[in-house]
Short mmCIF file of C-alpha atoms in Angstrom, two decimals:
data_model
loop_
_atom_site.label_atom_id
_atom_site.label_comp_id
_atom_site.label_asym_id
_atom_site.label_seq_id
_atom_site.Cartn_x
_atom_site.Cartn_y
_atom_site.Cartn_z
CA UNK A 1 -36.81 43.16 7.51
CA UNK A 2 -33.59 42.16 5.33
CA UNK A 3 -31.60 38.89 5.17
CA UNK A 4 -31.22 36.87 8.41
CA UNK A 5 -29.55 33.54 9.16
CA UNK A 6 -31.39 31.38 11.58
CA UNK A 7 -29.51 28.51 13.40
CA UNK A 8 -31.55 25.83 15.35
CA UNK A 9 -29.70 23.28 17.53
CA UNK A 10 -31.66 20.13 18.31
CA UNK A 11 -30.76 17.08 20.26
CA UNK A 12 -29.55 15.17 17.20
CA UNK A 13 -29.18 17.75 14.35
CA UNK A 14 -28.54 21.35 13.43
CA UNK A 15 -30.60 23.33 10.88
CA UNK A 16 -29.73 26.56 9.36
CA UNK A 17 -32.28 28.54 7.44
CA UNK A 18 -31.32 31.71 5.48
CA UNK A 19 -34.13 34.07 4.92
CA UNK A 20 -34.67 37.10 2.86
CA UNK A 21 -37.60 39.38 3.51
CA UNK A 22 -39.16 36.45 5.21
CA UNK A 23 -38.85 34.12 2.16
CA UNK A 24 -36.82 31.05 2.80
CA UNK A 25 -33.74 31.24 0.33
CA UNK A 26 -31.35 28.50 1.59
CA UNK A 27 -31.67 25.56 4.00
CA UNK A 28 -29.01 23.34 5.41
CA UNK A 29 -29.32 20.49 7.83
CA UNK A 30 -26.42 18.42 9.51
CA UNK A 31 -27.48 15.20 11.37
CA UNK A 32 -25.03 14.01 14.18
CA UNK A 33 -25.05 10.48 12.87
CA UNK A 34 -24.23 11.65 9.31
CA UNK A 35 -21.62 14.11 10.04
CA UNK A 36 -20.18 15.63 6.81
CA UNK A 37 -16.74 14.66 5.61
CA UNK A 38 -16.60 17.27 3.04
CA UNK A 39 -13.32 19.20 3.16
CA UNK A 40 -11.57 16.85 5.46
CA UNK A 41 -8.00 15.76 4.60
CA UNK A 42 -6.94 12.12 5.13
CA UNK A 43 -3.71 10.22 4.83
CA UNK A 44 -5.11 7.27 3.10
CA UNK A 45 -3.75 4.06 1.65
CA UNK A 46 -4.36 2.78 -1.86
CA UNK A 47 -6.20 -0.56 -1.49
CA UNK A 48 -6.92 -1.40 -5.32
CA UNK A 49 -6.53 0.30 -8.75
CA UNK A 50 -9.09 -0.32 -11.45
CA UNK A 51 -7.75 0.97 -14.70
CA UNK A 52 -11.04 -0.21 -16.46
CA UNK A 53 -12.91 2.57 -14.62
CA UNK A 54 -10.03 5.01 -14.46
CA UNK A 55 -10.12 4.91 -10.66
CA UNK A 56 -8.54 3.81 -7.40
CA UNK A 57 -10.07 2.92 -4.00
CA UNK A 58 -8.41 4.61 -1.13
CA UNK A 59 -8.63 3.45 2.53
CA UNK A 60 -9.21 6.47 4.66
CA UNK A 61 -10.48 4.78 7.75
CA UNK A 62 -14.10 4.72 7.29
CA UNK A 63 -16.64 2.08 6.54
CA UNK A 64 -16.36 2.59 2.61
CA UNK A 65 -13.15 3.26 0.89
CA UNK A 66 -13.03 6.53 -0.89
CA UNK A 67 -12.99 6.80 -4.77
CA UNK A 68 -10.01 8.58 -6.52
CA UNK A 69 -9.94 9.25 -10.33
CA UNK A 70 -6.51 8.14 -11.77
CA UNK A 71 -6.51 11.33 -13.91
CA UNK A 72 -6.78 13.30 -10.53
CA UNK A 73 -3.86 11.54 -8.83
CA UNK A 74 -1.03 13.78 -9.83
CA UNK A 75 0.73 16.00 -7.43
CA UNK A 76 4.00 16.10 -5.51
CA UNK A 77 2.87 14.04 -2.82
CA UNK A 78 2.26 11.20 -5.20
CA UNK A 79 5.04 11.67 -7.61
CA UNK A 80 7.46 10.88 -4.73
CA UNK A 81 6.85 8.00 -2.39
CA UNK A 82 5.14 8.80 0.78
CA UNK A 83 6.20 5.55 2.60
CA UNK A 84 8.98 7.65 4.03
CA UNK A 85 7.51 11.11 3.87
CA UNK A 86 9.98 12.93 6.18
CA UNK A 87 12.16 14.00 3.25
CA UNK A 88 9.43 15.19 1.15
CA UNK A 89 7.73 17.05 3.77
CA UNK A 90 11.00 18.89 4.79
CA UNK A 91 11.47 19.76 1.16
CA UNK A 92 8.11 21.44 0.88
CA UNK A 93 8.60 23.22 4.10
CA UNK A 94 11.95 24.51 3.04
CA UNK A 95 10.45 25.61 -0.36
CA UNK A 96 12.70 23.43 -2.42
CA UNK A 97 10.29 23.15 -5.42
CA UNK A 98 12.52 23.19 -8.39
CA UNK A 99 13.21 19.46 -8.58
CA UNK A 100 11.60 18.10 -11.69
CA UNK A 101 9.30 15.14 -11.40
CA UNK A 102 10.30 12.00 -13.36
CA UNK A 103 8.03 11.51 -16.44
CA UNK A 104 5.72 8.25 -16.34
CA UNK A 105 6.19 6.03 -19.04
CA UNK A 106 3.36 5.04 -21.55
CA UNK A 107 0.59 3.13 -19.63
CA UNK A 108 2.31 3.50 -16.40
CA UNK A 109 -0.20 4.20 -13.61
CA UNK A 110 0.18 7.10 -11.26
CA UNK A 111 -0.48 5.13 -8.21
CA UNK A 112 0.50 1.77 -6.57
CA UNK A 113 -1.34 -0.60 -4.26
CA UNK A 114 -0.22 -0.02 -0.78
CA UNK A 115 1.03 3.56 -1.53
CA UNK A 116 0.21 6.22 1.09
CA UNK A 117 -1.29 9.50 -0.16
CA UNK A 118 -2.74 12.71 0.97
CA UNK A 119 -6.42 12.99 -0.08
CA UNK A 120 -9.26 15.59 0.36
CA UNK A 121 -13.17 14.69 0.36
CA UNK A 122 -14.90 16.63 -2.42
CA UNK A 123 -18.17 14.70 -2.14
CA UNK A 124 -19.88 13.06 0.74
CA UNK A 125 -20.75 9.22 0.69
CA UNK A 126 -23.98 8.91 -1.07
CA UNK A 127 -26.26 5.69 -1.25
CA UNK A 128 -23.81 2.73 -1.57
CA UNK A 129 -21.01 4.88 -2.66
CA UNK A 130 -17.97 5.88 -0.71
CA UNK A 131 -16.68 9.57 -0.55
CA UNK A 132 -15.12 11.06 -3.72
CA UNK A 133 -11.56 11.91 -3.18
CA UNK A 134 -8.96 14.29 -4.96
CA UNK A 135 -5.28 15.02 -4.22
CA UNK A 136 -5.75 18.45 -5.42
CA UNK A 137 -6.32 19.73 -1.88
CA UNK A 138 -7.77 23.26 -1.31
CA UNK A 139 -8.16 25.11 2.01
CA UNK A 140 -11.04 27.69 1.99
CA UNK A 141 -10.84 30.89 4.15
CA UNK A 142 -13.25 33.75 4.47
CA UNK A 143 -11.73 35.83 1.57
CA UNK A 144 -9.29 33.30 -0.29
CA UNK A 145 -8.96 29.72 -1.11
CA UNK A 146 -5.31 28.38 -0.76
CA UNK A 147 -4.30 25.51 -3.07
CA UNK A 148 -1.02 23.86 -2.12
CA UNK A 149 -0.29 21.93 -5.33
CA UNK A 150 -2.24 24.02 -8.11
CA UNK A 151 0.18 26.91 -9.04
CA UNK A 152 -2.83 29.01 -10.60
CA UNK A 153 -4.06 32.29 -9.14
CA UNK A 154 -7.48 33.58 -9.91
CA UNK A 155 -10.34 35.98 -9.06
CA UNK A 156 -13.96 35.18 -8.47
CA UNK A 157 -15.93 35.83 -11.71
CA UNK A 158 -18.66 37.36 -9.82
CA UNK A 159 -16.32 40.37 -9.04
CA UNK A 160 -17.36 42.38 -12.29
CA UNK A 161 -15.61 45.70 -11.58
CA UNK A 162 -12.32 45.76 -13.58
CA UNK A 163 -10.80 48.39 -11.31
CA UNK A 164 -11.51 46.07 -8.34
CA UNK A 165 -10.17 43.07 -10.21
CA UNK A 166 -6.91 45.02 -11.05
CA UNK A 167 -6.62 45.80 -7.33
CA UNK A 168 -6.93 42.39 -6.18
CA UNK A 169 -4.58 41.14 -8.90
CA UNK A 170 -1.94 43.33 -7.35
CA UNK A 171 -2.42 41.54 -3.92
CA UNK A 172 -2.41 38.17 -5.62
CA UNK A 173 1.20 39.07 -6.88
CA UNK A 174 2.19 39.22 -3.11
CA UNK A 175 0.72 35.95 -2.06
CA UNK A 176 3.56 33.80 -3.33
CA UNK A 177 4.30 31.51 -0.61
CA UNK A 178 5.54 28.88 -2.91
CA UNK A 179 5.93 28.24 -6.69
CA UNK A 180 3.59 25.11 -6.44
CA UNK A 181 0.91 26.76 -4.75
CA UNK A 182 -1.97 29.00 -5.96
CA UNK A 183 -4.69 31.31 -4.37
CA UNK A 184 -8.25 32.07 -5.67
CA UNK A 185 -9.69 35.40 -4.33
CA UNK A 186 -13.30 34.86 -3.32
CA UNK A 187 -16.30 37.15 -3.88
CA UNK A 188 -16.37 38.16 -0.30
CA UNK A 189 -12.95 39.90 -0.84
CA UNK A 190 -14.84 42.74 -2.60
CA UNK A 191 -13.67 45.87 -0.94
CA UNK A 192 -11.47 44.23 1.69
CA UNK A 193 -8.05 45.58 2.49
CA UNK A 194 -4.99 44.09 1.45
CA UNK A 195 -3.92 43.48 4.82
CA UNK A 196 -7.04 41.21 5.49
CA UNK A 197 -6.42 39.25 2.35
CA UNK A 198 -2.88 38.47 3.19
CA UNK A 199 -3.67 37.61 6.87
CA UNK A 200 -6.31 35.18 5.49
CA UNK A 201 -3.85 33.50 2.94
CA UNK A 202 -1.12 33.29 5.56
CA UNK A 203 -3.26 31.56 8.07
CA UNK A 204 -4.35 29.02 5.33
CA UNK A 205 -0.70 28.51 4.45
CA UNK A 206 -0.01 27.87 8.30
CA UNK A 207 -2.93 25.47 8.41
CA UNK A 208 -1.39 23.48 5.47
CA UNK A 209 2.10 23.28 7.09
CA UNK A 210 0.47 21.89 10.25
CA UNK A 211 -1.44 19.33 8.03
CA UNK A 212 2.00 18.15 6.42
CA UNK A 213 3.48 17.73 9.91
CA UNK A 214 0.70 15.85 11.21
CA UNK A 215 0.65 13.49 8.14
CA UNK A 216 4.34 12.76 8.92
CA UNK A 217 3.53 11.68 12.27
CA UNK A 218 0.40 9.62 11.72
CA UNK A 219 -0.01 6.15 10.17
CA UNK A 220 -2.32 5.70 7.46
CA UNK A 221 -5.39 5.55 7.20
CA UNK A 222 -5.81 8.84 9.58
CA UNK A 223 -7.59 12.03 9.50
CA UNK A 224 -5.03 14.81 9.44
CA UNK A 225 -7.39 17.94 9.04
CA UNK A 226 -11.02 18.34 9.79
CA UNK A 227 -13.07 21.07 8.12
CA UNK A 228 -15.31 23.40 9.87
CA UNK A 229 -18.88 22.30 11.09
CA UNK A 230 -21.94 23.42 9.29
CA UNK A 231 -22.59 26.50 11.42
CA UNK A 232 -18.86 27.67 11.16
CA UNK A 233 -19.08 27.23 7.35
CA UNK A 234 -22.24 29.32 7.16
CA UNK A 235 -20.67 32.23 9.22
CA UNK A 236 -17.47 32.13 7.08
CA UNK A 237 -19.39 31.88 3.83
CA UNK A 238 -22.66 33.91 4.38
CA UNK A 239 -22.27 36.48 7.11
CA UNK A 240 -21.63 39.41 4.85
CA UNK A 241 -22.58 43.00 4.64
CA UNK A 242 -26.00 42.15 3.25
CA UNK A 243 -26.92 40.16 6.47
CA UNK A 244 -28.78 42.02 9.06
CA UNK A 245 -28.88 39.46 11.83
CA UNK A 246 -27.75 35.85 12.99
CA UNK A 247 -30.14 34.26 15.47
CA UNK A 248 -29.16 31.08 17.23
CA UNK A 249 -31.55 29.21 19.83
CA UNK A 250 -28.48 27.82 21.85
CA UNK A 251 -26.88 29.91 24.54
CA UNK A 252 -23.73 27.67 24.47
CA UNK A 253 -23.54 27.77 20.80
CA UNK A 254 -24.12 31.51 20.82
CA UNK A 255 -21.13 32.12 22.85
CA UNK A 256 -18.96 29.95 20.75
CA UNK A 257 -20.03 31.29 17.52
CA UNK A 258 -19.58 34.92 18.43
CA UNK A 259 -16.10 34.21 19.78
CA UNK A 260 -15.36 32.40 16.43
CA UNK A 261 -16.88 35.33 14.39
CA UNK A 262 -14.93 37.86 16.45
CA UNK A 263 -11.58 36.18 15.51
CA UNK A 264 -12.52 35.32 11.98
CA UNK A 265 -14.24 38.64 10.96
CA UNK A 266 -14.21 41.04 13.65
CA UNK A 267 -16.50 42.94 16.17
CA UNK A 268 -19.00 44.58 13.53
CA UNK A 269 -20.03 41.24 12.19
CA UNK A 270 -20.03 39.47 15.79
CA UNK A 271 -22.44 42.24 16.78
CA UNK A 272 -24.95 40.78 14.50
CA UNK A 273 -25.24 37.54 16.44
CA UNK A 274 -28.12 37.30 18.80
CA UNK A 275 -29.51 34.39 21.11
CA UNK A 276 -33.23 33.69 21.05
CA UNK A 277 -34.70 32.51 24.30
CA UNK A 278 -38.58 32.52 23.37
CA UNK A 279 -41.24 30.12 24.12
CA UNK A 280 -42.02 29.15 20.50
CA UNK A 281 -39.19 27.42 18.36
CA UNK A 282 -37.00 29.81 16.37
CA UNK A 283 -38.38 28.75 13.05
CA UNK A 284 -41.99 29.17 14.37
CA UNK A 285 -41.06 32.64 15.80
CA UNK A 286 -39.71 33.72 12.38
CA UNK A 287 -42.63 32.18 10.44
CA UNK A 288 -40.64 29.92 8.22
CA UNK A 289 -41.86 26.49 9.64
CA UNK A 290 -44.46 26.33 7.05
CA UNK A 291 -41.94 27.02 4.21
CA UNK A 292 -39.77 24.47 5.55
CA UNK A 293 -42.49 21.67 5.54
CA UNK A 294 -43.01 22.50 1.85
CA UNK A 295 -39.76 21.48 0.89
CA UNK A 296 -40.44 17.77 1.98
CA UNK A 297 -43.59 17.80 -0.21
CA UNK A 298 -43.68 16.10 -3.69
CA UNK A 299 -46.07 18.76 -4.95
CA UNK A 300 -45.27 22.75 -4.48
CA UNK A 301 -47.92 25.11 -5.45
CA UNK A 302 -47.25 28.31 -7.22
CA UNK A 303 -49.19 31.38 -8.37
CA UNK A 304 -52.86 31.05 -9.44
CA UNK A 305 -53.37 27.37 -8.58
CA UNK A 306 -50.67 25.84 -10.87
CA UNK A 307 -48.01 23.49 -9.17
CA UNK A 308 -44.84 21.77 -9.81
CA UNK A 309 -44.27 18.09 -9.01
CA UNK A 310 -40.44 16.94 -7.91
CA UNK A 311 -39.93 13.24 -8.18
CA UNK A 312 -36.60 11.90 -7.41
CA UNK A 313 -35.41 8.57 -9.09
CA UNK A 314 -32.45 6.34 -9.03
CA UNK A 315 -30.69 7.98 -11.82
CA UNK A 316 -32.27 11.51 -12.08
CA UNK A 317 -34.77 13.85 -10.57
CA UNK A 318 -37.84 14.66 -12.77
CA UNK A 319 -39.67 18.07 -12.41
CA UNK A 320 -43.15 18.44 -13.87
CA UNK A 321 -44.82 21.73 -14.46
CA UNK A 322 -48.63 21.60 -14.36
CA UNK A 323 -51.41 24.22 -14.79
CA UNK A 324 -53.72 22.83 -12.12
CA UNK A 325 -56.42 25.07 -11.36
CA UNK A 326 -54.77 28.12 -13.28
CA UNK A 327 -57.22 30.13 -15.37
CA UNK A 328 -56.79 33.38 -17.46
CA UNK A 329 -57.97 35.21 -20.39
CA UNK A 330 -56.02 34.51 -23.40
CA UNK A 331 -54.71 31.84 -25.62
CA UNK A 332 -53.25 28.38 -24.49
CA UNK A 333 -49.85 29.64 -25.53
CA UNK A 334 -50.00 32.72 -23.34
CA UNK A 335 -51.46 30.67 -20.38
CA UNK A 336 -48.65 28.06 -20.66
CA UNK A 337 -46.10 31.02 -20.76
CA UNK A 338 -47.54 32.72 -17.65
CA UNK A 339 -47.46 29.29 -15.81
CA UNK A 340 -43.87 28.43 -16.89
CA UNK A 341 -42.52 31.94 -15.98
CA UNK A 342 -43.93 31.56 -12.45
CA UNK A 343 -42.71 27.99 -12.20
CA UNK A 344 -39.08 28.62 -13.34
CA UNK A 345 -37.72 30.58 -10.42
CA UNK A 346 -39.63 28.32 -7.92
CA UNK A 347 -38.00 25.13 -9.48
CA UNK A 348 -34.68 26.86 -9.19
CA UNK A 349 -35.42 27.60 -5.55
CA UNK A 350 -36.63 24.16 -4.59
CA UNK A 351 -33.61 22.48 -6.07
CA UNK A 352 -31.41 24.76 -3.91
CA UNK A 353 -33.50 24.05 -0.74
CA UNK A 354 -33.77 20.56 -1.22
CA UNK A 355 -30.09 20.12 -2.52
CA UNK A 356 -30.89 17.98 -5.27
CA UNK A 357 -27.88 17.04 -7.43
CA UNK A 358 -27.01 15.01 -10.54
CA UNK A 359 -29.23 15.10 -13.75
CA UNK A 360 -32.47 16.78 -13.49
CA UNK A 361 -35.08 17.09 -16.34
CA UNK A 362 -37.80 19.62 -16.22
CA UNK A 363 -41.04 19.15 -18.13
CA UNK A 364 -42.46 22.72 -18.92
CA UNK A 365 -45.87 23.22 -20.32
CA UNK A 366 -45.58 23.08 -24.10
CA UNK A 367 -44.87 26.40 -25.93
CA UNK A 368 -44.53 27.25 -29.56
CA UNK A 369 -43.08 30.67 -29.41
CA UNK A 370 -39.35 30.82 -29.55
CA UNK A 371 -39.37 34.20 -27.62
CA UNK A 372 -41.48 32.62 -24.83
CA UNK A 373 -38.97 29.65 -24.48
CA UNK A 374 -36.02 32.03 -24.20
CA UNK A 375 -37.69 34.07 -21.47
CA UNK A 376 -38.45 31.12 -19.45
CA UNK A 377 -35.03 29.71 -19.80
CA UNK A 378 -33.52 32.95 -18.80
CA UNK A 379 -35.93 33.04 -15.81
CA UNK A 380 -34.59 29.76 -14.78
CA UNK A 381 -30.91 30.52 -15.27
CA UNK A 382 -31.17 33.89 -13.41
CA UNK A 383 -32.71 32.22 -10.28
CA UNK A 384 -29.80 29.43 -10.60
CA UNK A 385 -27.20 32.02 -10.67
CA UNK A 386 -28.00 32.47 -6.99
CA UNK A 387 -27.05 28.85 -6.42
CA UNK A 388 -23.73 28.08 -4.75
CA UNK A 389 -23.48 24.83 -6.48
CA UNK A 390 -22.51 24.63 -9.94
CA UNK A 391 -25.12 24.22 -12.59
CA UNK A 392 -25.47 23.70 -16.31
CA UNK A 393 -28.52 24.03 -18.38
CA UNK A 394 -29.35 22.98 -21.95
CA UNK A 395 -31.91 24.66 -24.03
CA UNK A 396 -35.67 23.77 -24.07
CA UNK A 397 -36.21 20.72 -26.34
CA UNK A 398 -39.14 20.52 -28.91
CA UNK A 399 -40.87 18.33 -26.32
CA UNK A 400 -40.66 21.21 -23.78
CA UNK A 401 -37.90 19.34 -21.76
CA UNK A 402 -34.96 21.16 -20.02
CA UNK A 403 -32.07 18.81 -19.24
CA UNK A 404 -29.81 20.38 -16.63
CA UNK A 405 -27.18 19.20 -13.94
CA UNK A 406 -26.49 20.39 -10.51
CA UNK A 407 -23.31 19.53 -8.70
CA UNK A 408 -23.66 17.14 -5.79
CA UNK A 409 -21.30 17.34 -2.92
CA UNK A 410 -23.33 15.46 -0.27
CA UNK A 411 -26.62 13.72 0.49
CA UNK A 412 -29.72 15.28 -0.58
CA UNK A 413 -32.31 16.82 2.12
CA UNK A 414 -34.58 13.69 1.43
CA UNK A 415 -31.63 11.22 1.99
CA UNK A 416 -30.78 12.90 5.20
CA UNK A 417 -34.30 13.28 6.62
CA UNK A 418 -35.84 10.00 5.56
CA UNK A 419 -35.03 6.40 5.20
CA UNK A 420 -36.52 3.77 2.92
CA UNK A 421 -39.72 1.98 4.20
CA UNK A 422 -38.82 -1.44 5.29
CA UNK A 423 -42.29 -2.78 4.10
CA UNK A 424 -42.77 -1.32 0.59
CA UNK A 425 -39.11 -0.82 -0.20
CA UNK A 426 -39.54 2.71 -1.36
CA UNK A 427 -42.45 2.06 -3.61
CA UNK A 428 -44.93 4.09 -1.42
CA UNK A 429 -47.94 2.36 -2.89
CA UNK A 430 -50.42 -0.24 -1.48
CA UNK A 431 -51.12 -3.27 -3.64
CA UNK A 432 -54.95 -3.83 -4.49
#
C-alpha cells in the first residue's frame, strides 16, 4: 500500500492523516471553534503604532488586533491613502504602475493611526497573541503562487532538473500580468504543461482583482478574502501523483471534495477519492489510531527500548533522548550513536506531526566522535527536509545539544486539543 490521505469529519472537528505504507507521516486537525485565519485577507484599520517594538496593531474585526511589523508595511496599497481607495484601485486594475512612490523622510513612519490597509494573516493567533499580519499578500494555487506587490519571479528549489527549470523559466516570462506583481512556480508544477500553469496564474490574478473590488466596497474592518478550508488545502497541496487514494468518511463532503478536485485538478485525480462507509471509524479501519494516540504522549518509544521525551515550555520545546532499556554489545560511544541515529528521524517526525514551532532544543546522548555527530545531524536534517515548515538547525554543541527552529504558522496540536487544567494551572503535579 502506497501513500493515502485519510479525512475524518467529526461533529466539531476535521482530522486529516497522511500515511505512507501504513506509517503516519502528517497529521492536521481543524476545530470548528478555532477556525484558522491563515491566508485570509482583511481590510483593516491601524489602531496604534509602537516604534519601540517596530510594529503596529491593526483592527481586522476579531477579538484581538493583528500585529504588523513596520518594516513589512511597504507596498502600493499603503504608499497611497486608502481612505478613498477608488482612484488607487482603478489605477491598479488598469495597469498604471509607472508612477513613482514618494520617498519617506528620515524617521517618517510608513503608517498612520486610523489608516485603512489590506493585510493578510501569515500566522494564526497563539496563546495571548493576535494574528501576525503582512501587507505582502500572496495567493497560492495548485501550481503557482501569485504575489500582487512583489515583482519577483522564482521556481521552487525542490525542482532540481536544470532542463525542467529552463522550461519553467520560459513559462514565467509569459506570466507578466503587471510590473508590480510576481509569480513563484511550486514543486507541483513539475512536468505540467504550459497551459495548466498559465491557467492557474490567471485564475489567481482574477481572484486578486475581485479582492480589490470588494475592498473598495467594504468598510474596515472587514474580511475580503477567505482562504480554503483544511480539506481543500490538503487536496490542493498534497494530492499528487505519489498519492494512491484519498478516503473520506462523510458522503456529503465526499461529493463536494470530488467536485472541487474535478475543477481544480481534473478527472484522473478525482478518481482517487473514495467514500468510506464501514462500521469502524476510518482511522481504526486503516490502523492509524494507535499512531495518532502517541503524538499526544510526552514519551515516545523507539527501537530497542530507547525513548525520547518531548516537553513544551513557555519559551521553547525541549526534546531529550534516553537509552532506557536499550542494550547492545559494544562501547558506550557506539551505543549512544545507535540510539541517536534511531532517535533523529523520529524527533523530526514528531515535530511535524505535533506541529511544534519556535525554538527547539534537542539533548542527544553524549558522543565524542565528530563523525558520529555529523551522521546524527545529517539524519535529522534529512528527515526535516520532508517538512513543509521552514526549519533551521545548528550543529551539535560540546554538550550534545542541538538548537533549531521550526516556523510556527498556527496553534500546536497540543494547543488545539487541550486546555490548561483550572485546578493545577498546567503544573500537572499533586502537592504532597
